[in-house]
Coordinates of C-alpha atoms and ligand atoms in Angstrom, one line a residue:
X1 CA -30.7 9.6 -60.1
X2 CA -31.2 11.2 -56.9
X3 CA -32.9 10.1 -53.6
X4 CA -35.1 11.9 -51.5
X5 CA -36.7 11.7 -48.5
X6 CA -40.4 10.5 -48.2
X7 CA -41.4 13.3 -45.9
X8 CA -40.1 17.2 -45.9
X9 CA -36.2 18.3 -45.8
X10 CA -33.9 19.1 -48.5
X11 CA -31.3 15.7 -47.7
X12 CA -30.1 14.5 -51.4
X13 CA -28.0 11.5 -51.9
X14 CA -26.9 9.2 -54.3
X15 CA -28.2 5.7 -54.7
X16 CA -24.7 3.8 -52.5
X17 CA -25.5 6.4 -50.0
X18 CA -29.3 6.1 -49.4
X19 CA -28.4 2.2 -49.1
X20 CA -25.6 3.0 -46.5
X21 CA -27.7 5.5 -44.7
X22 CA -31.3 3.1 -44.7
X23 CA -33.6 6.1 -43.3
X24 CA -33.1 9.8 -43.6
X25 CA -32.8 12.3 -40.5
X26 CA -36.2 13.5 -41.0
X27 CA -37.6 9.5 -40.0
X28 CA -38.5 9.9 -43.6
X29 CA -37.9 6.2 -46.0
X30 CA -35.7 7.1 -49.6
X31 CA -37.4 7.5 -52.6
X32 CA -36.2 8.1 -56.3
X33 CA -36.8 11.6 -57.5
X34 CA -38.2 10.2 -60.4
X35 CA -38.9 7.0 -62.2
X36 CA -37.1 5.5 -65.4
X37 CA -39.3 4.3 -68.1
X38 CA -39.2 0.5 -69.0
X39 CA -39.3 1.4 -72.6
X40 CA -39.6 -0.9 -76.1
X41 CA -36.3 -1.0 -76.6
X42 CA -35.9 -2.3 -72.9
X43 CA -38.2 -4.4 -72.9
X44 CA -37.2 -6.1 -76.4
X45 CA -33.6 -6.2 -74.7
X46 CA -35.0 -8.0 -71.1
X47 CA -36.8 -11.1 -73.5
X48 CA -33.6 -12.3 -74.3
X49 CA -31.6 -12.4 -71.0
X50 CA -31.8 -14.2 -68.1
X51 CA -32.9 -13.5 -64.9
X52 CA -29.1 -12.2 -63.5
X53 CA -29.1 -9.8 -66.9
X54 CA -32.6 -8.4 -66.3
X55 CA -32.0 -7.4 -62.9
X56 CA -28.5 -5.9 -63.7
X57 CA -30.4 -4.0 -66.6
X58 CA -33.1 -3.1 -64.0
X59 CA -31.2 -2.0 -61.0
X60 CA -28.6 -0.5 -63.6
X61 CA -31.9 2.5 -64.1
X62 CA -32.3 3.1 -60.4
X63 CA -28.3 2.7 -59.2
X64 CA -27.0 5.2 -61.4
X65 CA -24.0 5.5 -59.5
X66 CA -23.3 2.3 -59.8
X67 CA -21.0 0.6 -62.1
X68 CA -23.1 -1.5 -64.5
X69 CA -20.7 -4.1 -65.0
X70 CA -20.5 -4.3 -61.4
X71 CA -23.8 -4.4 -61.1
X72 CA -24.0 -7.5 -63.5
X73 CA -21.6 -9.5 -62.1
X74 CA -23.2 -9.2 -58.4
X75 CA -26.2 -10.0 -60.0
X76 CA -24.9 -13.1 -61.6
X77 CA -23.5 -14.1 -58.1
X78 CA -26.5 -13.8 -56.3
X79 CA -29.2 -15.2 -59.1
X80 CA -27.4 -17.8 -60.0
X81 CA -27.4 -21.4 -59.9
X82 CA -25.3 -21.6 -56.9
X83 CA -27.8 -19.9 -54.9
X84 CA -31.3 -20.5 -56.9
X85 CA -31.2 -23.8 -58.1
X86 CA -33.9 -24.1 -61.2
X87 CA -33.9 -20.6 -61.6
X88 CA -34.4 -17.5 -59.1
X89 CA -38.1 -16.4 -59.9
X90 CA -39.9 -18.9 -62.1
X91 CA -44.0 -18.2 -63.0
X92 CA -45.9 -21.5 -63.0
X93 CA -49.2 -21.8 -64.4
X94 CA -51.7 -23.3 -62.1
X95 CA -55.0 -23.3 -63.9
X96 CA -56.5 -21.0 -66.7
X97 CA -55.4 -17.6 -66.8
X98 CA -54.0 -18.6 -63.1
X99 CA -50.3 -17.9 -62.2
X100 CA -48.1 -18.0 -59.2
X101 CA -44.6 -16.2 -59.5
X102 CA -42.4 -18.7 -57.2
X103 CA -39.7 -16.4 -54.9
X104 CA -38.7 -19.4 -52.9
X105 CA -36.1 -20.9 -54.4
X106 CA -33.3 -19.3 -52.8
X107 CA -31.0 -20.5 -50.0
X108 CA -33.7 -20.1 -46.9
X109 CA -36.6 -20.7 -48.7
X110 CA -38.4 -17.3 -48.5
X111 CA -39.1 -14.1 -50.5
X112 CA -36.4 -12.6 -48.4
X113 CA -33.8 -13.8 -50.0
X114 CA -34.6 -11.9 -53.4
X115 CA -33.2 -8.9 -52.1
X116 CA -31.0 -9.6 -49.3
X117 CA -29.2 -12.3 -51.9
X118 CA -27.8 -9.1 -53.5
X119 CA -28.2 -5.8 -51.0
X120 CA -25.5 -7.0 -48.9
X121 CA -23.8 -6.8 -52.4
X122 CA -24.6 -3.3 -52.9
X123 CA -23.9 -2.6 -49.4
X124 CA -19.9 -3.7 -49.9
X125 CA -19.6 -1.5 -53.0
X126 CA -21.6 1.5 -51.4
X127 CA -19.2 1.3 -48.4
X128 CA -16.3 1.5 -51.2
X129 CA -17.8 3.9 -53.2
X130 CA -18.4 6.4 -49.9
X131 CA -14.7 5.9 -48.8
X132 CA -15.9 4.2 -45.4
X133 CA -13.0 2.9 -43.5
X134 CA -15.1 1.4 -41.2
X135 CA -16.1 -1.5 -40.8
X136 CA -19.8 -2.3 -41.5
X137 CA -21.6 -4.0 -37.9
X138 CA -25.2 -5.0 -39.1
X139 CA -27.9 -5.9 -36.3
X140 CA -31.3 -7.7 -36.9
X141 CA -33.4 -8.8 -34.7
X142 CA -36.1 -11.1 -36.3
X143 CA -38.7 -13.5 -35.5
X144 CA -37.6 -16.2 -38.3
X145 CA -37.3 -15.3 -41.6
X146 CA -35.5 -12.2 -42.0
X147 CA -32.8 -13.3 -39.8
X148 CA -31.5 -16.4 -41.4
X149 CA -32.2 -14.7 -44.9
X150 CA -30.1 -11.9 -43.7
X151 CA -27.1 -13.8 -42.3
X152 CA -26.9 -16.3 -45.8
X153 CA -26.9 -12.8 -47.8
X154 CA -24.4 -11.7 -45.7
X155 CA -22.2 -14.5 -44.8
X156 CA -18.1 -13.7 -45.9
X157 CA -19.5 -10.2 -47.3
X158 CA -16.4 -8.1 -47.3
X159 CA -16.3 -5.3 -45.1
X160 CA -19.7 -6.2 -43.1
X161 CA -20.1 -7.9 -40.1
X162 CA -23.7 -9.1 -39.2
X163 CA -25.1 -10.5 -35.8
X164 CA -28.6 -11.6 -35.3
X165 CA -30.9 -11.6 -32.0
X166 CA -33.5 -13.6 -31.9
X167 CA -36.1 -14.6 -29.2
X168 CA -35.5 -17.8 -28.0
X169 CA -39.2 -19.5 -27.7
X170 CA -40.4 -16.7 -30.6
X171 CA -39.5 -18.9 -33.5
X172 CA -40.3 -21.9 -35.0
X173 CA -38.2 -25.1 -34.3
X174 CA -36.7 -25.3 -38.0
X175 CA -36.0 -21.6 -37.9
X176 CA -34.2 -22.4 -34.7
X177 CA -32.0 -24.6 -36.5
X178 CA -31.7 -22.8 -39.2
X179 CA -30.4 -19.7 -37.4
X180 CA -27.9 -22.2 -34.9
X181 CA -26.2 -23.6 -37.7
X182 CA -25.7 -20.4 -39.7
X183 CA -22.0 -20.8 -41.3
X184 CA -19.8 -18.1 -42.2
X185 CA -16.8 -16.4 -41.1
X186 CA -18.1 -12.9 -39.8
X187 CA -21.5 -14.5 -38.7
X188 CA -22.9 -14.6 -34.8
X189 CA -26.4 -15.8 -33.6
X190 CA -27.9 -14.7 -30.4
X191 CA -31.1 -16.0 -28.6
X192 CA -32.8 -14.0 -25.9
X193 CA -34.8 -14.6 -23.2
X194 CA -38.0 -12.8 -23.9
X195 CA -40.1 -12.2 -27.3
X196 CA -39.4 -10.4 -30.4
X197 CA -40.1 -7.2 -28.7
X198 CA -37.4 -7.3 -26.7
X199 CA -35.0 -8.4 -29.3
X200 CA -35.8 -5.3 -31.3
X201 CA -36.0 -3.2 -28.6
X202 CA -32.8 -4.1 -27.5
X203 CA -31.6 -3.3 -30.9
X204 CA -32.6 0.4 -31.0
X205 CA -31.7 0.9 -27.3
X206 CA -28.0 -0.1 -28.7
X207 CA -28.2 2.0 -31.6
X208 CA -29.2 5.2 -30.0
X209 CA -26.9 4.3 -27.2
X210 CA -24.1 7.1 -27.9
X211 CA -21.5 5.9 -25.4
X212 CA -21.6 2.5 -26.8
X213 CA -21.5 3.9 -30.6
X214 CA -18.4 5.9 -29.3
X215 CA -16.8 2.2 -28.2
X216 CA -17.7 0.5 -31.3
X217 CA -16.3 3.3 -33.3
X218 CA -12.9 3.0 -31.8
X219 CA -12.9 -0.7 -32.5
X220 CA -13.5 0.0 -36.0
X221 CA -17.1 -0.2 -36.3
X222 CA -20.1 1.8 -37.8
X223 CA -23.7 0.5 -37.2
X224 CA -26.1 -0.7 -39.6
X225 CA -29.4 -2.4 -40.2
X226 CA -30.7 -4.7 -42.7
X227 CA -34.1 -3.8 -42.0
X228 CA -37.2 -3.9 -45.3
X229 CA -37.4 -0.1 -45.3
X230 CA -33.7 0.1 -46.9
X231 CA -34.1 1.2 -50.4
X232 CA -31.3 -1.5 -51.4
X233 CA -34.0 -4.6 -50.1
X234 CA -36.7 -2.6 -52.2
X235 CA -35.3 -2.3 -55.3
X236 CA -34.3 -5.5 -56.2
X237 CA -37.7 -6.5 -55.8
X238 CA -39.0 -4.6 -58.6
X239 CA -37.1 -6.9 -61.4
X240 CA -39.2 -9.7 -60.7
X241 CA -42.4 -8.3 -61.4
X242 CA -40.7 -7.2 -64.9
X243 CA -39.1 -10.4 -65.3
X244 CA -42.4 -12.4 -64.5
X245 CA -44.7 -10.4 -66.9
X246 CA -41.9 -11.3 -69.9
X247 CA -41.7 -14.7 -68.9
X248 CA -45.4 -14.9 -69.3
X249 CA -45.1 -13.0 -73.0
X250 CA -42.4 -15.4 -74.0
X251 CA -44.7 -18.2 -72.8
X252 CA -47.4 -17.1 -75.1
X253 CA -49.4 -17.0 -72.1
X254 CA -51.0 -12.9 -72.7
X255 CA -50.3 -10.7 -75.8
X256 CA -47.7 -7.5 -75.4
X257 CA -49.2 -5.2 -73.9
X258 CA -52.3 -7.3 -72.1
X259 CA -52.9 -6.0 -68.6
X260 CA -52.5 -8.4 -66.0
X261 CA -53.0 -8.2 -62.1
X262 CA -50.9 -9.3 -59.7
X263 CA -52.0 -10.3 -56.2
X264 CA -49.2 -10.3 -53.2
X265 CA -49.3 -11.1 -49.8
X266 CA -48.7 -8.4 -47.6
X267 CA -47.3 -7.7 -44.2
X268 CA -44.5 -4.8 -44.5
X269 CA -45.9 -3.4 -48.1
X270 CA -42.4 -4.1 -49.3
X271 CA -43.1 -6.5 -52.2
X272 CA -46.6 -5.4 -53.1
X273 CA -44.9 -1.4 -53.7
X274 CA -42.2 -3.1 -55.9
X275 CA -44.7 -4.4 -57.6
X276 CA -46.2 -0.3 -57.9
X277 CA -43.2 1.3 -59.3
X278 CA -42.9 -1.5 -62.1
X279 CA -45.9 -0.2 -62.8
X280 CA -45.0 3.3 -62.9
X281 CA -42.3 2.5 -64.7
X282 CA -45.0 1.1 -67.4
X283 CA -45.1 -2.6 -66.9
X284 CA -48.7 -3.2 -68.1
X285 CA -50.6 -4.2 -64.8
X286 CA -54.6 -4.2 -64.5
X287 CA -55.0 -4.5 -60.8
X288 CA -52.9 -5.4 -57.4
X289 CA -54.5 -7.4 -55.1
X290 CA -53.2 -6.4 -51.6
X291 CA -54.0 -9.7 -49.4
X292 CA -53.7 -9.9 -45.4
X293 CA -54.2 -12.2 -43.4
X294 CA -56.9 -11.7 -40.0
X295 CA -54.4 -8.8 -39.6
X296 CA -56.3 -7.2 -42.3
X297 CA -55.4 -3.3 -41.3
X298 CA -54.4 -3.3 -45.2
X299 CA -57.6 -4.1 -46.2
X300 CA -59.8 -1.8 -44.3
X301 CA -57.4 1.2 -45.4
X302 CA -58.0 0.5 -49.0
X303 CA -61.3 0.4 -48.8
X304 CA -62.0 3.1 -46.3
X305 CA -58.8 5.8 -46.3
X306 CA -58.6 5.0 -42.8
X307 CA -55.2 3.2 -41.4
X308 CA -56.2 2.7 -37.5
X309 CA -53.4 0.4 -35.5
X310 CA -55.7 0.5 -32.6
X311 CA -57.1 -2.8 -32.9
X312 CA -56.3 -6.8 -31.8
X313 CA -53.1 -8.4 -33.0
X314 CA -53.7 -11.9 -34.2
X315 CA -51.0 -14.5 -34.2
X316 CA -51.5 -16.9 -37.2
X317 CA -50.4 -19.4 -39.5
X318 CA -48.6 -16.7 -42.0
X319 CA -46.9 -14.9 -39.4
X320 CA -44.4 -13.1 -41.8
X321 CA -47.6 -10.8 -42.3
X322 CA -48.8 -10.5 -38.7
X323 CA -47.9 -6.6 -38.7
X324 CA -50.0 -4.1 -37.8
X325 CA -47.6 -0.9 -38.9
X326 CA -46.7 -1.6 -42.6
X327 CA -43.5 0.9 -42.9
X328 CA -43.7 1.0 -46.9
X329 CA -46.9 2.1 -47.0
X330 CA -45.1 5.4 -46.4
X331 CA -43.4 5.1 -50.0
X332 CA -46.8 5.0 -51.9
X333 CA -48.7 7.7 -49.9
X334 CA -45.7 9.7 -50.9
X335 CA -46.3 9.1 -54.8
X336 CA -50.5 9.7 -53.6
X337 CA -50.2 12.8 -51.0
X338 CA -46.8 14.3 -51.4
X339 CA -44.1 15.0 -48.8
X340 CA -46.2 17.6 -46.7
X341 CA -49.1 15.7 -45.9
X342 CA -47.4 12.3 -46.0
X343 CA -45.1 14.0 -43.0
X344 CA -48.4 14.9 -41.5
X345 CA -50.1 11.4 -41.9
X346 CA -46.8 9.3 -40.1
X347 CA -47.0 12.0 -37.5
X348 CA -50.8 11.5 -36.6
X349 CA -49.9 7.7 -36.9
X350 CA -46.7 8.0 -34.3
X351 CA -49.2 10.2 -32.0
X352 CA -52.4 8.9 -32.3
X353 CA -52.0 4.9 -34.1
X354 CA -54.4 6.4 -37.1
X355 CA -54.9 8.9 -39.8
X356 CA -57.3 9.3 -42.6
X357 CA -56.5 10.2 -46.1
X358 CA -58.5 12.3 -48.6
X359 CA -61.3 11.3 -51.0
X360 CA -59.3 12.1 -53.9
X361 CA -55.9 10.3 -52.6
X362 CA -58.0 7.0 -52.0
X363 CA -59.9 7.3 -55.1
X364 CA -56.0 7.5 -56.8
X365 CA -55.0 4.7 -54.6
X366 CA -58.5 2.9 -55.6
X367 CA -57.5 3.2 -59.5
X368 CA -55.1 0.1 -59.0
X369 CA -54.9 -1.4 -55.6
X370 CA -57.9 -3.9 -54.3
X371 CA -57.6 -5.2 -50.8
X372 CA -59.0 -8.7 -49.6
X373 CA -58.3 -10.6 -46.5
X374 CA -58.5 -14.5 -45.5
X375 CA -59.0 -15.6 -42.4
X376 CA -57.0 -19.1 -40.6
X377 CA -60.2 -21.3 -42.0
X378 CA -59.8 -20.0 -45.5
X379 CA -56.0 -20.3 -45.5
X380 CA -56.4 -23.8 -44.5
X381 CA -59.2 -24.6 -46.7
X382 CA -56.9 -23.2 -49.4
X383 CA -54.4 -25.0 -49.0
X384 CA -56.4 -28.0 -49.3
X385 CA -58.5 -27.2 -52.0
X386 CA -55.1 -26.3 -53.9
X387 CA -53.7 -28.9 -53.4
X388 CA -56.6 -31.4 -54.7
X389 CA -57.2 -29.4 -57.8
X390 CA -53.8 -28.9 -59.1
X391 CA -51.6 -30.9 -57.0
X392 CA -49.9 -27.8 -56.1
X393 CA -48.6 -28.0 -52.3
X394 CA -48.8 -23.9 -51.7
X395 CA -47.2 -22.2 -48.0
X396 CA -50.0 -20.1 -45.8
X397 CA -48.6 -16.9 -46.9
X398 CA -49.2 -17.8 -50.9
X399 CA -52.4 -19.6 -49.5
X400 CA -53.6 -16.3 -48.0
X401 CA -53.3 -14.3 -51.8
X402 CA -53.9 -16.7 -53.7
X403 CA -58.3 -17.2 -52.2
X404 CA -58.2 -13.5 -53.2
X405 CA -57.0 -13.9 -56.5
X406 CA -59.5 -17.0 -57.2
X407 CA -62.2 -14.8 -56.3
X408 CA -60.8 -11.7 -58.2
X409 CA -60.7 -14.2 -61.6
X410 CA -63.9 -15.0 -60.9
X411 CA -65.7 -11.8 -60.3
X412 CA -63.8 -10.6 -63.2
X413 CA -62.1 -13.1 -65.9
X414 CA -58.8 -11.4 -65.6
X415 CA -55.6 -13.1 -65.7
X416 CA -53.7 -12.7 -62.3
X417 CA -50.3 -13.6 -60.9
X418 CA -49.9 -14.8 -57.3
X419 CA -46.8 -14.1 -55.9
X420 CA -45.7 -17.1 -53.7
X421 CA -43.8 -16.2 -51.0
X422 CA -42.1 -18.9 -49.2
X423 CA -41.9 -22.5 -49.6
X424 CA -44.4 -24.8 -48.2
X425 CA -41.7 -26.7 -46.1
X426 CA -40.9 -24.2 -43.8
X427 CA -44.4 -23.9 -42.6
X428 CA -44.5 -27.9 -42.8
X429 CA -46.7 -28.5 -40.1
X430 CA -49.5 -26.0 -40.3
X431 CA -49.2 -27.5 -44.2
X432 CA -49.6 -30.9 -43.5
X433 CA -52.8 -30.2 -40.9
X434 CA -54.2 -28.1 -43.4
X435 CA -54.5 -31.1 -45.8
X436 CA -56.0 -33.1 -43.0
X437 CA -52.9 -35.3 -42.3
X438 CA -52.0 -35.7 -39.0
X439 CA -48.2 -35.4 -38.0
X440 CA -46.4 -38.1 -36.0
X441 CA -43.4 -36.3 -35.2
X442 CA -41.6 -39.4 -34.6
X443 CA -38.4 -38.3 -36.2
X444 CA -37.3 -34.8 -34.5
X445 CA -37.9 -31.2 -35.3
X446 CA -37.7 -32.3 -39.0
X447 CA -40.8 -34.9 -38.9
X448 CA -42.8 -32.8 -40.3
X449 CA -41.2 -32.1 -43.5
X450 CA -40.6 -35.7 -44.2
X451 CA -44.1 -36.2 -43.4
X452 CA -44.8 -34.0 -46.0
X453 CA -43.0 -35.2 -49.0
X454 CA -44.0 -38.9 -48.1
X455 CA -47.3 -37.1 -48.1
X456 CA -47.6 -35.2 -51.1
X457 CA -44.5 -37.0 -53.1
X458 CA -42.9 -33.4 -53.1
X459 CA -39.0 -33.2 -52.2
X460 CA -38.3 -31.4 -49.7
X461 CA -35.7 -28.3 -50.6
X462 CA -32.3 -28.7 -50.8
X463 CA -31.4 -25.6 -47.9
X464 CA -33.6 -27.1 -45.5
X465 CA -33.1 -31.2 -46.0
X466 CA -29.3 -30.3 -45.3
X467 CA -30.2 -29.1 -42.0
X468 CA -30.3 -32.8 -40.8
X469 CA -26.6 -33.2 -40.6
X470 CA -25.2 -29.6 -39.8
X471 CA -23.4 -28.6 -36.2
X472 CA -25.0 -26.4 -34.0
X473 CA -22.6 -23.3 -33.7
X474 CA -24.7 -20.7 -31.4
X475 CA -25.6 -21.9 -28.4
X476 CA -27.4 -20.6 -25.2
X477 CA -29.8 -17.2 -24.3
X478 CA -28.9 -14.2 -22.5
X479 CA -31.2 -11.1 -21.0
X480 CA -32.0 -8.4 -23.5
X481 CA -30.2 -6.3 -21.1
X482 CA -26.9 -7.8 -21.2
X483 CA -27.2 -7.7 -25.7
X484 CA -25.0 -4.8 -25.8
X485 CA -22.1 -7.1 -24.1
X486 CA -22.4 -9.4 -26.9
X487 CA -21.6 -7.3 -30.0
X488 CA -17.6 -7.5 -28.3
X489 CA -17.8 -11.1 -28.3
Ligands
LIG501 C1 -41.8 -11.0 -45.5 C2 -42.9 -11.9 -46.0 C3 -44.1 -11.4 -46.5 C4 -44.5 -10.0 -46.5 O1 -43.8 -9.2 -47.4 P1 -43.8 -7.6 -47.2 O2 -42.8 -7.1 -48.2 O3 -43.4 -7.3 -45.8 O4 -45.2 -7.1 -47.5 C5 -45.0 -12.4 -47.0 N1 -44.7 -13.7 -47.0 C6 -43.5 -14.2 -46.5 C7 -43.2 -15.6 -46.5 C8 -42.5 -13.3 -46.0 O5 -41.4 -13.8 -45.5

């Protein structure tokens, strides 16, 4: 399988090299040149294996380059118990014909870690496979999740070196920590003195800095990024929808065959186009249910054809989908609108913040995405009323999707999968206010997760109750100007 560019150009590589590369010259995102079937043999094959086994089996169609046996053993490392304890992507069943697909259960307690549990993986053997002598330097900058997420995947990966810039007041408390007391061997944490902005501004400034490429070069370096538009964070997510669906079948939960919809909470359009190409592969899917939050740009271009950026950003409660550019979105208006006009649209959208699609492409895109949005109210009355029905103690993120898939049951009767993307303790405090408890914080910048399982008689996850007694190792802020100095430290 070859991989193309989402916008014009004739660049063709192989699978290790459009994870090595992350973005083609053109500005364009990779994309398969065409998509395997999940056939009745597969499928007959996934029901007996585990989750490591599908996703080797999975990836294994997509990474053709790839040794398969490889493929299964990184996949066994990063699935397994070591790393997801109780299994790495369990459906639950909340209520009648009511699902949510758990991707928490990995070392930071976010969706993240799905895929950057096994691209760092990929990226080692793709640095192999391409002969790199190099050594690979990856930079983040992140405001919480992706960060932390990024350094456990990548923590003692051979050949890859990874250093994250964060803004200093732009996270939460327990994502400070989190970050601070990062272990590894090839690990570094920086805080800056500004907002995210300047943290990820400072990180392209470095990478198209040519003199300082030139330096890093001679050290032994090569530059990379870990960013959600890397086809090697993508694919990994489309297993789970697979693996979900079968999990459901072996269940007895919906006949072979049955359409279901899933409904995913959105910020990038990562997950939720996963989710897409499962279904182009010919997982049987009714409906997905893209849900914002008061950012709800998604929404209105689903049900208008119109993506405008030239509106209010709101900071909320599920800030992992505060975004008002959703890079992926470029992957399906590829599969809509082709690689001419999809050049076209992400020009108008670089120039202008907006650009309108055709009648006929949002009809297509009509045919199987729904958008919905909640606003902070409805998260928090979500929350709540979740939690009194079912007892289930849901994060603002899965809070967000899962009012829209309530409503979607009931206007239609369909059964629907929520995907729940982080857990509730690392957005402990909005949690805990959202069920009406007031928190003391008598005992540090933990308080509030031990409020919560006193609360709700939850534990509180493993990665984060650990926190407690770890060292802090990273220390101190410097001037986004001075990040460059740094990456020599
Ligand atoms: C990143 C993230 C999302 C959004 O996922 P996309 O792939 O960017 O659409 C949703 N919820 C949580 C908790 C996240 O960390």
């Amino acid at each position: 399988m070859k991989y193309i560019s989402t916008r014009k150009g004739i660049e063709t590589l192989s699978s290790a090299q459009a994870i090595k590369k992350g973005i083609a010259d053109n500005g364009g995102l990779f994309v398969p040149d065409h998509i395997p079937l999940l056939t009745d043999s597969l499928f007959d094959r996934l029901v007996d294996m585990d989750y490591a086994e599908r996703a080797a089996e999975i990836l294994s169609l997509f990474l053709t380059d790839y040794d398969k046996n490889a493929l299964k053993e990184d996949c066994r490392r990063a699935y397994g118990e070591g790393a997801f304890t109780g299994g790495a992507a369990p459906t639950v069943k909340l209520g009648e014909g009511k699902y949510l697909l758990e991707l928490f259960h990995g070392p930071t307690c976010a969706f993240k870690d799905m895929a950057l549990q096994i691209m760092p993986r990929l990226l080692s053997r793709a640095l192999k496979m391409t002969k790199e002598k190099k050594t690979a330097y990856i930079l983040v900058a992140t405001s919480g999740d992706t960060g932390k997420a990024a350094l456990e995947g990548y923590r003692d990966v051979e050949g890859v070196k990874i250093k994250v810039f964060y803004p200093v007041n732009g996270v939460s408390a327990i994502q400070k920590l989190q970050m601070s007391t990062q272990e590894g061997r090839n690990v570094s944490v920086q805080a800056i003195n500004g907002n995210f902005d300047d943290a990820q501004n400072g990180v392209k400034r470095i990478f198209s800095d040519k003199e300082l490429n030139a330096r890093l070069r001679a050290a032994g370096y090569t530059l990379t990024s870990a960013n959600s538009i890397n086809w090697g964070r993508l694919a990994p997510q489309i297993v789970y929808y697979i693996s979900s669906y079968i999990d459901l079948y072996t269940a007895g939960e919906i006949k072979r065959g049955e359409k279901i919809a899933f409904c995913v909470p959105t910020g990038n359009f990562g997950n939720i186009f996963a989710g897409y190409l499962a279904y182009r592969m010919g997982l049987p899917v009714s409906r997905f249910i893209c849900a914002s939050n008061k950012n709800n740009i998604l929404t209105d271009f689903i049900n208008t054809g119109v993506y405008d950026r030239n509106r209010e950003f709101y900071q909320t409660m599920s800030p992992s989908m505060d975004i008002l550019i959703s890079s992926n979105l470029e992957r399906l208006l590829y599969f809509v609108s082709g690689r001419e006009k999809t050049a076209e649209y992400m020009n108008r959208l670089a120039e202008t913040g907006r650009y309108e699609i055709s009648k006929e492409e949002l009809a297509e895109i009509q045919s199987i995405f729904e958008g919905g949005f909640t606003d902070e109210e409805g998260t928090a009355a979500e929350i709540k009323a979740t939690y009194k029905e079912t007892c289930a103690v849901i994060d603002p993120h899965t809070a967000v999707a899962y009012r829209q898939a309530e409503q979607y049951a009931y206007r239609t009767g369909g059964k629907v999968v929520t995907v729940s993307t982080a857990s509730p303790y690392k957005f402990a405090a909005d949690v805990l206010k959202s069920l009406g408890k007031k928190a003391d914080n008598k005992r540090g910048v933990l308080s509030p997760l031990y409020e919560l399982s006193e609360y709700t008689g939850t534990p509180i996850p493993a990665p984060l109750a650990s926190l407690e007694g770890k060292s802090v190792r990273f220390t101190g802020a410097v001037n986004a100007a001075d990040m460059p100095d740094t990456l020599f430290d």
